[in-house]
Coordinates of C-alpha atoms in Angstrom, one line a residue:
Chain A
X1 CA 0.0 0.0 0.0
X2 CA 2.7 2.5 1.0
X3 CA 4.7 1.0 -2.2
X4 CA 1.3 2.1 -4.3
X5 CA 0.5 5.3 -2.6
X6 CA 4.7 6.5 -3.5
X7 CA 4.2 5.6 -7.1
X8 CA 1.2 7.5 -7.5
X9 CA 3.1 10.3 -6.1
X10 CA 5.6 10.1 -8.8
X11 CA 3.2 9.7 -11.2
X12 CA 1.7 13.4 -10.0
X13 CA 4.9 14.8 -9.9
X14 CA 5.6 13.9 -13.6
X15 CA 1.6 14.3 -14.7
X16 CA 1.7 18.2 -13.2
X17 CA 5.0 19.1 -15.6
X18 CA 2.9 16.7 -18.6
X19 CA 0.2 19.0 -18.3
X20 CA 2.0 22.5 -17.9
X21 CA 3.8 21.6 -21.2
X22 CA 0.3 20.4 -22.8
X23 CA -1.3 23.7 -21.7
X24 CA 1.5 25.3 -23.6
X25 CA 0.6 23.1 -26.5
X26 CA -2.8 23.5 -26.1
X27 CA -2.5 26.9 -26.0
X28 CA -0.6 27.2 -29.3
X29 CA -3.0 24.9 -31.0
X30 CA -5.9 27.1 -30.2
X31 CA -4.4 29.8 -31.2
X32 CA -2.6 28.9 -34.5
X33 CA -4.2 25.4 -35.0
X34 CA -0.8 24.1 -35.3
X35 CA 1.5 21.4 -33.4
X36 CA 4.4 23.6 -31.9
X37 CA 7.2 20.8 -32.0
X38 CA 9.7 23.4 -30.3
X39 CA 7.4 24.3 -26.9
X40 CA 9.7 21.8 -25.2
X41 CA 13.1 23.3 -26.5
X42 CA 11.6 27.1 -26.0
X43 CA 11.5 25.8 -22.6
X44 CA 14.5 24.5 -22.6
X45 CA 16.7 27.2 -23.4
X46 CA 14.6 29.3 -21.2
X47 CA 15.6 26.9 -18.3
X48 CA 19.6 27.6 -19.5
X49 CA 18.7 31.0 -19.3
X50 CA 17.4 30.7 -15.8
X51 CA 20.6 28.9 -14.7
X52 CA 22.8 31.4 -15.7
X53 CA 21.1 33.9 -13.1
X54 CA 21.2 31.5 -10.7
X55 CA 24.8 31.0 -11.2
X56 CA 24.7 34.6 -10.7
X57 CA 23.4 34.4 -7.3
X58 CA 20.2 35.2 -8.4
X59 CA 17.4 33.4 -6.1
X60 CA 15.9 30.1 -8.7
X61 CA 12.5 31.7 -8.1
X62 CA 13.8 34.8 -9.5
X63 CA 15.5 33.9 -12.1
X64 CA 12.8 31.7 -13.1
X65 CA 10.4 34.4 -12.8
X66 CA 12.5 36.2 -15.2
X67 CA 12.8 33.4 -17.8
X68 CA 9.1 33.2 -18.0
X69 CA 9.2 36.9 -18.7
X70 CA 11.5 36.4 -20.9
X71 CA 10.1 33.7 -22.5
X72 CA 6.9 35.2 -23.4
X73 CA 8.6 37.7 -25.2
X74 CA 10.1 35.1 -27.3
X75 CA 7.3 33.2 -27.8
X76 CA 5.0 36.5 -29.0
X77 CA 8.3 37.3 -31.3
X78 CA 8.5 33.5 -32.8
X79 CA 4.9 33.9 -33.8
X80 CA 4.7 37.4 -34.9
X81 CA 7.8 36.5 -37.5
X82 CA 8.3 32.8 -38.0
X83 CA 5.0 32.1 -38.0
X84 CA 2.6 34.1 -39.5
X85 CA 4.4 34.8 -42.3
X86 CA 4.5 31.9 -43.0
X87 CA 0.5 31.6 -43.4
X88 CA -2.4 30.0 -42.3
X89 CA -2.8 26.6 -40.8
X90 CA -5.8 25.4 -42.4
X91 CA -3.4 26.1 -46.1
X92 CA -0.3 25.9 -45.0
X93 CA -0.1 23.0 -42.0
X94 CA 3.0 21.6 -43.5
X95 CA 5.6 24.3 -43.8
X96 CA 4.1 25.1 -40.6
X97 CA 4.7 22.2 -39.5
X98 CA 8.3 22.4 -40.5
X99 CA 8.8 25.8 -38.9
X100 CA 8.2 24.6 -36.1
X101 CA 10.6 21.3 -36.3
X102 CA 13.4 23.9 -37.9
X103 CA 12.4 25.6 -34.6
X104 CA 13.0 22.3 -32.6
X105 CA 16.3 21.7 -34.5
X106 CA 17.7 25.2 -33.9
X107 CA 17.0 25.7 -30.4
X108 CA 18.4 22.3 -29.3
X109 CA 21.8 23.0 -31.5
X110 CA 21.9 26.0 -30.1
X111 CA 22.3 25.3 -26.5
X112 CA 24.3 22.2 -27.0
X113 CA 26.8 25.2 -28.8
X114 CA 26.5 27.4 -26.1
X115 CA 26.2 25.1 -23.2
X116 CA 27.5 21.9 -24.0
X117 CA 26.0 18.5 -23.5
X118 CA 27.3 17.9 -20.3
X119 CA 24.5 17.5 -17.4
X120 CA 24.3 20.7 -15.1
X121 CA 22.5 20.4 -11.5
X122 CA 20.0 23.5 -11.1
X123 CA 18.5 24.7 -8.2
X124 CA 14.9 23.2 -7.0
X125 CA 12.3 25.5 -7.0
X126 CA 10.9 24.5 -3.6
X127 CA 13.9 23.5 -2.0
X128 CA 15.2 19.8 -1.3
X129 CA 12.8 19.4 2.0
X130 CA 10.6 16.7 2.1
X131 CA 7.6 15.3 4.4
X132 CA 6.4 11.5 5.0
X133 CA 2.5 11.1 4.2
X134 CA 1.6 7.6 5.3
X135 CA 4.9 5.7 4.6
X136 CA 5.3 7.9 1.1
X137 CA 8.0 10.2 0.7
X138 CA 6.8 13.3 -0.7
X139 CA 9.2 16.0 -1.5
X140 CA 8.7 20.0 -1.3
X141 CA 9.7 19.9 -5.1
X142 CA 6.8 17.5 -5.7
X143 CA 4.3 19.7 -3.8
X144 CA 5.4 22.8 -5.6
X145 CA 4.9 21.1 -8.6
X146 CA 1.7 20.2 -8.2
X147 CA 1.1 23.5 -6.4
X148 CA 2.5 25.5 -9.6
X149 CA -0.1 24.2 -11.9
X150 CA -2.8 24.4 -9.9
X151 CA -1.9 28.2 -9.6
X152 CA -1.6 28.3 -13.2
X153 CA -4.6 26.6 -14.2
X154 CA -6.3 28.7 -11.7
X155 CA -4.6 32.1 -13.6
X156 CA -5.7 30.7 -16.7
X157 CA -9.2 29.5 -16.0
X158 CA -9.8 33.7 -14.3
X159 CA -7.9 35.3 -18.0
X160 CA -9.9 33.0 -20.0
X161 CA -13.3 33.5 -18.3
X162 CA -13.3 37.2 -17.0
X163 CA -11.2 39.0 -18.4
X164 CA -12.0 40.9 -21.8
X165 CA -8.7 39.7 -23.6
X166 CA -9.8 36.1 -22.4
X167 CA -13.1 36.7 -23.9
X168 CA -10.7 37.8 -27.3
X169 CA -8.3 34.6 -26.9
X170 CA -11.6 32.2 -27.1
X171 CA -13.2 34.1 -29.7
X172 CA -9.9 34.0 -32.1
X173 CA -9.7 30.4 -30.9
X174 CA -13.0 29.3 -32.8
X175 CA -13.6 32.4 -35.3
X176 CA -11.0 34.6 -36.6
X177 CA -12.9 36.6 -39.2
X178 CA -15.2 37.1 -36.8
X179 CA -13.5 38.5 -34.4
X180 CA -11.9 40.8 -36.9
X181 CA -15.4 42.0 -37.2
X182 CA -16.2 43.0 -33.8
X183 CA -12.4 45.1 -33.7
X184 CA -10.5 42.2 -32.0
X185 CA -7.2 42.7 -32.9
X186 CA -6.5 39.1 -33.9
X187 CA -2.8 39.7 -34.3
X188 CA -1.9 40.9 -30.7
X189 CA -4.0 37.9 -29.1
X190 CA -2.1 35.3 -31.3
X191 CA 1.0 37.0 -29.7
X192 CA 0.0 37.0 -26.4
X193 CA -1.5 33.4 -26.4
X194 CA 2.1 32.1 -27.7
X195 CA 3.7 34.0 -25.3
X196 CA 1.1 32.7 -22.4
X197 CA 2.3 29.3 -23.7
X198 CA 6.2 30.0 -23.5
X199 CA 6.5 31.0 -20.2
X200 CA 4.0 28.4 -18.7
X201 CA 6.8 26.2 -20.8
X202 CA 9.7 28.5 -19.0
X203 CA 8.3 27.4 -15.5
X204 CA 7.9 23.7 -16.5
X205 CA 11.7 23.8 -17.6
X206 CA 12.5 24.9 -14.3
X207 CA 10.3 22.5 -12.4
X208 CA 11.9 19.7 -14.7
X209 CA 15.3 20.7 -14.1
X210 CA 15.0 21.1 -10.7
X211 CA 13.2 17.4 -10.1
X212 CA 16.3 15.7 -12.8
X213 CA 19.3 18.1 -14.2
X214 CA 19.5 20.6 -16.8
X215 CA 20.7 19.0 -20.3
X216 CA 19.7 20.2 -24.0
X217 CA 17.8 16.8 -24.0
X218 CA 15.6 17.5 -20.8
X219 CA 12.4 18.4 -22.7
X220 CA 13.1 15.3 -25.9
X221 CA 12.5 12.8 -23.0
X222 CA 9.3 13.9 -21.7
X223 CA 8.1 15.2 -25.4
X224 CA 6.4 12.2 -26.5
X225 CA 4.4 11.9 -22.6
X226 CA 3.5 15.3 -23.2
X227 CA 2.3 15.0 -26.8
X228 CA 0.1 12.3 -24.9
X229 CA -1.2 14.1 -22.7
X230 CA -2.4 16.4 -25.1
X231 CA -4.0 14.0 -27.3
X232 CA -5.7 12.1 -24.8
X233 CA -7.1 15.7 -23.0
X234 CA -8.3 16.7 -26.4
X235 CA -5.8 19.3 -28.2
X236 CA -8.2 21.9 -27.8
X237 CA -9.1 21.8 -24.5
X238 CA -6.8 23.2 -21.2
X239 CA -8.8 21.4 -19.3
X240 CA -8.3 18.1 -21.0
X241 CA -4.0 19.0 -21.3
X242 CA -4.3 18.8 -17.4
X243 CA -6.1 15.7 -16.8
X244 CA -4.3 13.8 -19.7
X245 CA -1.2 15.2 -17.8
X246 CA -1.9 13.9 -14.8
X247 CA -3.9 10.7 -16.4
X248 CA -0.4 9.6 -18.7
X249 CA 2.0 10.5 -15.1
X250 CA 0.2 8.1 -13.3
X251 CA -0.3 5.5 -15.7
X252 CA 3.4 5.3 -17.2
X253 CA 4.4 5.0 -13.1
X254 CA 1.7 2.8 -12.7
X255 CA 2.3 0.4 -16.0
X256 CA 6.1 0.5 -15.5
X257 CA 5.9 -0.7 -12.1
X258 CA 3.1 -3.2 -11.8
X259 CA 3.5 -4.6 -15.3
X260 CA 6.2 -6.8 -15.5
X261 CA 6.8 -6.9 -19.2
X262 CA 6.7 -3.4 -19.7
X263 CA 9.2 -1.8 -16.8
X264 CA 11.0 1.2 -17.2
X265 CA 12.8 0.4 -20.2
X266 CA 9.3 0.4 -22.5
X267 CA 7.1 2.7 -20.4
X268 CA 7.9 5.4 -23.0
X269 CA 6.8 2.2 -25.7
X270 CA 3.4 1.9 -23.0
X271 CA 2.9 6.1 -23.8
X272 CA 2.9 5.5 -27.7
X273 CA 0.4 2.8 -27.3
X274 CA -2.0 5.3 -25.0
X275 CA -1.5 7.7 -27.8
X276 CA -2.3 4.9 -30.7
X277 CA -5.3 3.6 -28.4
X278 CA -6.8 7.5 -28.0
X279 CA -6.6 8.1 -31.7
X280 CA -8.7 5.0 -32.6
X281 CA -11.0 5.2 -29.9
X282 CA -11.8 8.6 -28.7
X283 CA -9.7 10.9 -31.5
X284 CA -10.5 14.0 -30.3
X285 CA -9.4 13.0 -26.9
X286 CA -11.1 13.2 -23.7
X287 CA -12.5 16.8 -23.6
X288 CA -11.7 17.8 -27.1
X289 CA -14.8 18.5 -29.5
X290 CA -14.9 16.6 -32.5
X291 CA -14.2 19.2 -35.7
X292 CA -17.0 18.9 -38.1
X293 CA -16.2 20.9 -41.4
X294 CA -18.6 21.6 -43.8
X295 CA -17.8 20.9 -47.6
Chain B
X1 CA -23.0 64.8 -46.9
X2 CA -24.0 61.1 -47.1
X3 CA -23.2 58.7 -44.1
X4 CA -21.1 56.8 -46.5
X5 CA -19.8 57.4 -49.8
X6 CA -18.4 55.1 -52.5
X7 CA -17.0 56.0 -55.8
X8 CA -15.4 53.9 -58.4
X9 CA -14.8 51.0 -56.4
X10 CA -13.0 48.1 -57.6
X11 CA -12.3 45.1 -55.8
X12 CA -11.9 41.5 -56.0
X13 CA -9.9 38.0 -55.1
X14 CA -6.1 38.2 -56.0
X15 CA -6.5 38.6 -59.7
X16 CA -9.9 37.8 -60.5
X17 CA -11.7 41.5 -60.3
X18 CA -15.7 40.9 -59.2
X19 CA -16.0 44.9 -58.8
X20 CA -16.0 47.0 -61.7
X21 CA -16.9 50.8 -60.8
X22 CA -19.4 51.2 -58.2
X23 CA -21.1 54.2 -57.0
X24 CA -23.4 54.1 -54.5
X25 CA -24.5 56.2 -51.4
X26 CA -25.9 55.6 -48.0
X27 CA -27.2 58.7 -46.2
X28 CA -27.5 59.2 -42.2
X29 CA -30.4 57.1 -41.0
X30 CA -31.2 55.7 -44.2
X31 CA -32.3 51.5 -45.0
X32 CA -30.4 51.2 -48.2
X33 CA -30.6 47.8 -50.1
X34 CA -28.2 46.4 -52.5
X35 CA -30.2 44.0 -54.8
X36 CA -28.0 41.3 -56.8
X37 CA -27.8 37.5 -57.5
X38 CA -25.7 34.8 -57.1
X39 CA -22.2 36.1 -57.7
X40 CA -23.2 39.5 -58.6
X41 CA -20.7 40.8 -56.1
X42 CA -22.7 42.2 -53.5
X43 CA -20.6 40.1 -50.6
X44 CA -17.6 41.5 -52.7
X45 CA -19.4 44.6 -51.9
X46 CA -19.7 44.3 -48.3
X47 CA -16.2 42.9 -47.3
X48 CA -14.3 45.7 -49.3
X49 CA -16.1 47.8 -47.6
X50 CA -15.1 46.5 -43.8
X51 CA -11.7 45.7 -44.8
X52 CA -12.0 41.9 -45.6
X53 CA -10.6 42.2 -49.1
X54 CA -8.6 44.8 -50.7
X55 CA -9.9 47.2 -52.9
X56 CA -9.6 50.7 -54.7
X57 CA -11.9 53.4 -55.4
X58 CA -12.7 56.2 -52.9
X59 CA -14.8 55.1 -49.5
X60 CA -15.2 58.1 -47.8
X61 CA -17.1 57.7 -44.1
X62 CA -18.3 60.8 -42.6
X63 CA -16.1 62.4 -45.3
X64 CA -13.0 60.5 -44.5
X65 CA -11.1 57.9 -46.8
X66 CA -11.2 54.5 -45.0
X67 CA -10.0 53.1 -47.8
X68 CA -6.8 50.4 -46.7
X69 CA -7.9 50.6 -43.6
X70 CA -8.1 47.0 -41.3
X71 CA -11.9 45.9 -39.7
X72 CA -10.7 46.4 -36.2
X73 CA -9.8 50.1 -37.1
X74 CA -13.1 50.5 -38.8
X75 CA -15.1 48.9 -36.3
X76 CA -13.8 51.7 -34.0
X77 CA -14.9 54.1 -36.4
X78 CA -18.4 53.0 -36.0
X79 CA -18.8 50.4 -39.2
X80 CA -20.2 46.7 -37.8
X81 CA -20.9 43.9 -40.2
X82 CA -23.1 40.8 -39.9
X83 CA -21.1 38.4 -42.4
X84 CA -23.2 35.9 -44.4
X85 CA -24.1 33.2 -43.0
X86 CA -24.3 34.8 -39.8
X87 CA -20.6 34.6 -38.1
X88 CA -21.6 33.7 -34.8
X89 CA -18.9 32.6 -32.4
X90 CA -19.9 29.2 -32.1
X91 CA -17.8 27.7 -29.3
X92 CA -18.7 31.0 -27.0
X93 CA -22.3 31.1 -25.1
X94 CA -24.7 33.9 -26.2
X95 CA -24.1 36.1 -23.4
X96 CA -19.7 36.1 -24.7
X97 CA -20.9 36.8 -28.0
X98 CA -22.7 40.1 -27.4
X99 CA -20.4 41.0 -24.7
X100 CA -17.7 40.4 -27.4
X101 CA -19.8 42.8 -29.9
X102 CA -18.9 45.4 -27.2
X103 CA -15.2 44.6 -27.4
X104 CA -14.1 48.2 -29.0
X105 CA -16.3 49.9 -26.5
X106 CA -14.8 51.3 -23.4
X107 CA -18.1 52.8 -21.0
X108 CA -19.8 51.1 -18.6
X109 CA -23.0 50.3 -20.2
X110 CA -22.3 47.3 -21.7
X111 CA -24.4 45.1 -19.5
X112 CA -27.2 47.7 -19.3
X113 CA -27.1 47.6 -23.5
X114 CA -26.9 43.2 -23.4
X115 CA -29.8 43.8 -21.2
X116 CA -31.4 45.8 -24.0
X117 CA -30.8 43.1 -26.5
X118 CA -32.2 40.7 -24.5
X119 CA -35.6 42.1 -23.9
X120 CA -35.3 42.6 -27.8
X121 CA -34.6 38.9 -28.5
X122 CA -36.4 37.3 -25.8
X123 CA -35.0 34.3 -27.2
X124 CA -31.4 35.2 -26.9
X125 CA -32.3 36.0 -23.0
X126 CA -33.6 32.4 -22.4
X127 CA -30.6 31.2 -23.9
X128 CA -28.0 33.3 -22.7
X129 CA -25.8 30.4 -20.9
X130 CA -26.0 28.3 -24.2
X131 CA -23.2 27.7 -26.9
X132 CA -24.1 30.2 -30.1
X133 CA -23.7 26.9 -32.5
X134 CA -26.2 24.8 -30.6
X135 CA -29.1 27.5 -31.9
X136 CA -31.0 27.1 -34.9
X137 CA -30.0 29.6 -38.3
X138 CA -32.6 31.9 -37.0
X139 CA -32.0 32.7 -33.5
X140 CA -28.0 32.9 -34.4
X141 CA -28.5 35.3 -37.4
X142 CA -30.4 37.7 -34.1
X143 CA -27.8 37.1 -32.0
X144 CA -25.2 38.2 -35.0
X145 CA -27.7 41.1 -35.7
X146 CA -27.8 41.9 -31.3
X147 CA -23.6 41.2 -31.5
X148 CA -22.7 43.6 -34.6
X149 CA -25.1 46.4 -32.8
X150 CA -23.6 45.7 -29.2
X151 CA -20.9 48.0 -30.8
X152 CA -23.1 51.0 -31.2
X153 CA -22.4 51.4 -34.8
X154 CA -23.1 54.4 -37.3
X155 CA -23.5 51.9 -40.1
X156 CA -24.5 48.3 -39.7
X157 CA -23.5 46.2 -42.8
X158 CA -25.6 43.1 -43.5
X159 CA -24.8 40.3 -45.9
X160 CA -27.6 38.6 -46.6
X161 CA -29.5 38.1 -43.5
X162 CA -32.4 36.1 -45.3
X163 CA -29.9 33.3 -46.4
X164 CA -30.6 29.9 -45.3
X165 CA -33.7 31.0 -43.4
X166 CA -37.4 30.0 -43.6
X167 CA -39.4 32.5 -44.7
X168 CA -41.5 33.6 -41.2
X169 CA -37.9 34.1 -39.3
X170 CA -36.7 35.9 -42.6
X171 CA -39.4 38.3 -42.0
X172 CA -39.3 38.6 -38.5
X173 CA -35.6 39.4 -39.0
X174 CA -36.1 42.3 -41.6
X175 CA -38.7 43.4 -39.0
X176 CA -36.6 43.6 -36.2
X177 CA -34.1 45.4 -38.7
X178 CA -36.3 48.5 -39.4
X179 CA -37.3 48.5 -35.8
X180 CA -33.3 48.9 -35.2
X181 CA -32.9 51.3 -38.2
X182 CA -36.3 53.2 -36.4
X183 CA -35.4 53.3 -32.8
X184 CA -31.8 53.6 -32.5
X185 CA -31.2 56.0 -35.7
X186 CA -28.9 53.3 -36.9
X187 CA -28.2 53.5 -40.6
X188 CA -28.2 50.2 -42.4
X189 CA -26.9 48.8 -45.5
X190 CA -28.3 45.7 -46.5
X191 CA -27.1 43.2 -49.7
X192 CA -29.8 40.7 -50.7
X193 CA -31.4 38.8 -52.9
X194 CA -34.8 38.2 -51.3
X195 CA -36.2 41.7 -52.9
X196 CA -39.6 41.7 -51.9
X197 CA -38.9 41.8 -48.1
X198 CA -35.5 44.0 -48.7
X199 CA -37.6 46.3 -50.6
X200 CA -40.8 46.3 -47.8
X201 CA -37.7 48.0 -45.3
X202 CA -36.0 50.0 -47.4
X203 CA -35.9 54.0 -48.5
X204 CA -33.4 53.2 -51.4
X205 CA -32.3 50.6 -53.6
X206 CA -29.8 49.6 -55.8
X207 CA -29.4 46.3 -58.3
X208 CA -26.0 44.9 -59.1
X209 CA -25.3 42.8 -61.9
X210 CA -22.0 41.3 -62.4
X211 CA -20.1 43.7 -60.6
X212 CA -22.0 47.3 -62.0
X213 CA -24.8 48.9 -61.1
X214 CA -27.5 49.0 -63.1
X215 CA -30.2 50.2 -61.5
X216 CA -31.3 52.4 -59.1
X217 CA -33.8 54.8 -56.6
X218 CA -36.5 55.1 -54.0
X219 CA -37.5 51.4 -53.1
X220 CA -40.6 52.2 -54.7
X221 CA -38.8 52.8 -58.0
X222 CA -36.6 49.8 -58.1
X223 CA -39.6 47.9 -57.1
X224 CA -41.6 49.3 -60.2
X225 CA -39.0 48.4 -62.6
X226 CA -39.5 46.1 -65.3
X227 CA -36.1 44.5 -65.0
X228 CA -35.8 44.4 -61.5
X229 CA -39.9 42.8 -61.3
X230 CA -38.6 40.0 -63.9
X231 CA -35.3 39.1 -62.2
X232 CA -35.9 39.4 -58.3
X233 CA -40.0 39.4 -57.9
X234 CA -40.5 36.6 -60.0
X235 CA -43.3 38.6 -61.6
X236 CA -43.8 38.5 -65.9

């Protein structure tokens, strides 16, 4: 029982950093209606950037704080000229698409050049404290974590619903030209909503490195959990990024401990099969709604 | 001086031109109706004149060039458009909708004015917590009506409101227009093929034809024409 109640900890732990990085997908996708394959390396290098303030003497939750700022410059910057440009996703998905990969490509080679490969130790967020909950270990990190997304699910959920420019973000989200219409300026909300995304992925990369290390390949291992996340929340749903998060960090813990064959070496393996299983049963995930286009 | 003022406008898709010349006028507080057929150009028409398209030729507002200039500037000005086939935000409830149609406005009167709207539309009121895109084509083409005049325009452009609607909402739609156009001293341009009911609301008409104008005056004139009686009314 205490063995159980650990792993599901774990599984929390990694499931609240899942779903921060599928909000930031999620919140992309409603935006653009595009896949951003680079949210994990935008994170990534915002993370390096955080380290070098703290190497700086800079408190982690400042320098953090101001990688997220950071960050969601970048990210309104990366859509206003790498993306739009290039055109819209309903015509043009697949250069898109490869933006977005050259995106992936760049940022990674980048901070292998300007950091190196080798495996730095950064700061946690919430200290290395921990406390014992019925024979499970659970650590500050792990509490901020979870704490972290709560408070930014909570942000989101009060911008989205009662705020005017939350009011703007939904209506670009399912109508552009209309929204053009009524004076929204569609360009600034597409900005900001990349931006949101970026530094909700700036403070992921922090949480990450602080739980593991800080390497250029940080993000690549948790991509394809995050991706699943996503798909099984429904891509257009915050909501649904934060239950699959949490949903896909319990059950590779879960599957990699309790089923033999699988283990730790194929959990990753287990994650492509959730994603697989999701697209043939429920594609448009669990909250998603089902696109119906009229021809 | 006319409300809005076009002159030798041209306009059209990349390099196929639908637009060849127009001249039309819409006064201050006037219902003016823009007759045409399929393809005649009359959504051309419309979305050149809120900055959906490019196009060239003069458009002067209250005197002033908007020509070039994007919708969100010109919604500012005071221009709101109902697109064809209505343009509701589908994924937002009623209530987000017409407080979006507010979105360029910065008093405090915006829940007073949805209040408004409500008693208009009573249907709009008993549905206010519901997704647009769950409603039928009638009640969303109100609450794209309610939504384009939350922004207290000058002019309200409207591309075929009748489209895709059965008859008895069509009409109660034009009624509720000229009640707008009556009440509030809202002017109102209106493209449509349904000529009869376009006609029963409006002071002046014109009739496009492949991208000219061919035809034009009082309602009552157009209505008289021989042409116009063939083509739209569906009378010999």
């Amino acid at each position: 029982m205490d063995e159980l109640l650990q792993q599901l900890v774990n599984g929390f732990s990694n499931g609240a950093v899942y779903a921060s990085l599928a909000l930031s997908l999620v919140l992309v996708y409603r935006a653009s209606g595009l896949l951003n394959f680079a949210q994990g390396e935008m994170a990534m290098v915002a993370t390096y950037g955080a380290w070098e303030l703290t190497e700086r003497d800079i408190p982690v939750a400042v320098a953090i704080a101001i990688a997220m700022a950071g960050s969601f410059v970048f990210g309104a910057l990366i859509e206003r000229l790498l993306i739009r440009p290039v055109g819209d996703a309903e015509t043009h998905a697949l250069p898109l698409t490869i933006v977005t990969i050259g995106g992936f490509i760049t940022l990674n080679a980048f901070a292998q050049w300007r950091w190196g490969t080798a495996v730095r130790s950064f700061p946690p967020l919430f200290g290395n404290g921990k406390i014992t909950v019925a024979g499970a270990i659970i650590t500050h990190q792990v509490i901020g974590t979870v704490a972290s997304l709560l408070v930014v699910v909570g942000l989101l959920f009060l911008l989205f619903q009662k705020t005017k420019l939350g009011l703007a973000i939904r209506s670009v989200s399912s109508n552009v030209e209309s929204s053009r219409l009524v004076g929204v300026p569609v360009g600034v909300v597409l900005m900001v909503s990349w931006g949101i995304a970026a530094a909700i992925g700036a403070l992921a990369g922090g949480l990450v490195a602080g739980n593991q290390d800080l390497s250029p390949f940080m993000m690549q291992f948790i991509l394809v959990s995050v991706f699943a996340s996503a798909t099984l929340g429904g891509f257009d749903s915050p909501l649904g990024a934060v239950v699959g998060g949490l949903l896909v960090g319990v059950f590779e813990v879960l599957i990699g401990r309790y089923v033999g064959i699988v283990g730790t070496d194929l959990a990753l393996g287990a994650t492509f099969v959730l994603i697989l299983g999701v697209l043939v049963v429920r594609p448009q995930g669990l909250f998603g709604t089902a696109k119906v286009r009229r021809v | 001086m006319s409300l809005l003022d076009v002159r030798e406008l041209h306009g059209g898709y990349g390099q196929v031109k639908v637009l060849h010349g127009l001249d039309f006028s819409v006064g201050q507080g006037e219902v003016v109706v823009i007759l045409g057929a399929n393809g005649a150009g009359k959504t051309t028409t419309i979305r050149a004149l809120s900055g959906m398209i490019a196009s060239s030729g003069d458009i002067l507002f209250e005197g002033k060039s908007i020509q070039g200039q994007r919708p969100e500037q010109l919604c500012k000005l005071g221009i709101a458009h109902v697109p064809q086939g209505r343009g509701t935000i589908t994924d937002l409830t009623v209530e987000d909708n017409l407080r979006l149609g507010a979105y360029v406005r910065k008093d405090k009167d915006i829940d007073a004015d949805i209040g408004i709207w409500y008693d208009i539309f009573p249907r709009l009121g008993e549905r206010r917590a519901q997704l647009a895109g769950q409603m039928s084509g009638g009640e969303q083409q109100m609450l794209a009506i309610a939504r384009a005049a939350m922004a207290r325009p000058k002019l309200l452009l409207l591309d075929e409101p009748s489209l895709g609607l059965a008859p008895l909402v069509t009409q109660e739609v034009f009624k509720q227009l000229a009640d707008i156009n009556r009440d509030r001293g809202t002017t109102l341009l209106v493209v449509e093929q349904n000529a009869n009911l376009a006609l029963s609301v409006a002071d002046r008409a014109y009739v496009l034809e492949t991208g000219a104008i061919i035809t034009k005056g009082t309602a009552a004139e157009v209505g008289a024409d021989e042409a116009v009686r063939r083509a739209y009314l569906g009378i010999d």
